[in-house]
Amino acid sequence: MTDNATPTFREQAMGQAQGAMALQVAFIGVTNGLFAALAEKGPATPAELARAAGMDPGYVARWVDAAYAFGYLSETGAEEGDRVALTDAGRGFAGEASSGPLPFAVHSLLGAHMSERTAHFMRTGERPGEAVLGERETIAGLFGTMLEGMFGPVFEDQILPDLPVFREMDASGGTAVDLGCGNGWYLRRLARAYPHLRGIGLDLFDDAIHEATAKAAAEGTGDRLEFRKGDMHDYTVAEPAALIAMNRALHHVWDDKDRVFAFLRDNLADGGTAVIWEPNWPGKRAALADPRRRGMAFQNLMEHVQGNHFLSADAIAAEFERVGMTPEIHLYAEGNEAVVV
């Protein structure tokens, strides 16, 4: 490395660090309702904002400075600095719109947490499992929102219109079961698109079930969707399912794949379909240098802490064939997302 090149790399690192800081400031405002309070209340002093959000005024005053610095707030009012209002960038964090930047703010903090855990456990070889995801309370509460925001648009724009199985289910009025449904975003989008489709979502976390139930009711799909506690090991659905979905969950139970694929085969109705959505891990490391796959490489490192690793579409298809099912591979998002049907 030459002296002339050093400033370039330093400046690049500084720019990346500022991007991370910007998302971290946004996360603080999201998780404590500061953006939402300003969107509802309008321009406010830091003290007024603190009262509206129910937060400590000292912390809010310092957050206002930081949010202003990163372009989320502007000054307004008779006196400069008297009140602040949301800029266009700030308004992007005021709601839960799937097309907005909110999920990336959550992912920024989750990534920082998991990076620290990875650095620690790399020294010992420990892989403590998924409990590490819940070690930060403020992140855990927004986990479903993050997943919905990051993957909901891909589902609606690419997967949903492409797979005929969903239209066939709507015509027959069959039941779709989502294993590990989280906040129910997958079934809720299915139900909005197909008015005759019924769904049951199973998840082990009570908070996720309550959130999914409330969101379905607010969206007008609660009469056709039910969310309850359970998973593959505690399956509480009496009737055979026309469709069983696992969304970015199979790699969490891959060590038990023999049981998983036998379960999928044995719990489907005649003519039923399993729909497995996973990141499509490439066959060669060189593919990971593509900027569109860098996030996958980072996430796979984080998955190692949880005892998991990403899978190739071909590996998933081979397991379906092993239990006597016929797989079809569908690729989306420039080949980075695989749905094996």
PDB file of N, CA and C in Angstrom, residues 27 31 133-143:
ATOM      1  N   PHE A  27     -32.196   3.985  14.364  1.00  0.00           N
ATOM      2  CA  PHE A  27     -32.732   2.902  15.189  1.00  0.00           C
ATOM      3  C   PHE A  27     -33.206   3.419  16.543  1.00  0.00           C
ATOM      4  N   THR A  31     -37.073   2.817  17.697  1.00  0.00           N
ATOM      5  CA  THR A  31     -37.447   1.941  18.803  1.00  0.00           C
ATOM      6  C   THR A  31     -38.056   2.705  19.970  1.00  0.00           C
ATOM      7  N   LEU A 133     -30.043 -14.019  19.507  1.00  0.00           N
ATOM      8  CA  LEU A 133     -30.881 -13.017  18.837  1.00  0.00           C
ATOM      9  C   LEU A 133     -31.721 -12.240  19.839  1.00  0.00           C
ATOM     10  N   GLY A 134     -32.047 -12.859  20.966  1.00  0.00           N
ATOM     11  CA  GLY A 134     -32.911 -12.210  21.945  1.00  0.00           C
ATOM     12  C   GLY A 134     -32.177 -11.482  23.051  1.00  0.00           C
ATOM     13  N   GLU A 135     -30.859 -11.375  22.931  1.00  0.00           N
ATOM     14  CA  GLU A 135     -30.080 -10.756  24.001  1.00  0.00           C
ATOM     15  C   GLU A 135     -30.211  -9.237  24.034  1.00  0.00           C
ATOM     16  N   ARG A 136     -30.720  -8.654  22.988  1.00  0.00           N
ATOM     17  CA  ARG A 136     -30.930  -7.206  22.949  1.00  0.00           C
ATOM     18  C   ARG A 136     -32.427  -6.949  22.801  1.00  0.00           C
ATOM     19  N   GLU A 137     -33.047  -6.535  23.899  1.00  0.00           N
ATOM     20  CA  GLU A 137     -34.507  -6.423  23.956  1.00  0.00           C
ATOM     21  C   GLU A 137     -35.061  -5.473  22.903  1.00  0.00           C
ATOM     22  N   THR A 138     -34.393  -4.359  22.686  1.00  0.00           N
ATOM     23  CA  THR A 138     -34.933  -3.383  21.734  1.00  0.00           C
ATOM     24  C   THR A 138     -34.883  -3.898  20.305  1.00  0.00           C
ATOM     25  N   ILE A 139     -33.904  -4.758  20.003  1.00  0.00           N
ATOM     26  CA  ILE A 139     -33.823  -5.339  18.666  1.00  0.00           C
ATOM     27  C   ILE A 139     -34.876  -6.422  18.506  1.00  0.00           C
ATOM     28  N   ALA A 140     -35.018  -7.282  19.529  1.00  0.00           N
ATOM     29  CA  ALA A 140     -35.948  -8.410  19.439  1.00  0.00           C
ATOM     30  C   ALA A 140     -37.370  -7.951  19.140  1.00  0.00           C
ATOM     31  N   GLY A 141     -37.769  -6.811  19.695  1.00  0.00           N
ATOM     32  CA  GLY A 141     -39.127  -6.332  19.493  1.00  0.00           C
ATOM     33  C   GLY A 141     -39.419  -5.889  18.074  1.00  0.00           C
ATOM     34  N   LEU A 142     -38.371  -5.619  17.295  1.00  0.00           N
ATOM     35  CA  LEU A 142     -38.552  -5.157  15.916  1.00  0.00           C
ATOM     36  C   LEU A 142     -38.099  -6.201  14.896  1.00  0.00           C
ATOM     37  N   PHE A 143     -37.825  -7.420  15.359  1.00  0.00           N
ATOM     38  CA  PHE A 143     -37.282  -8.439  14.464  1.00  0.00           C
ATOM     39  C   PHE A 143     -38.267  -8.785  13.344  1.00  0.00           C
TER      40      PHE A 143
END
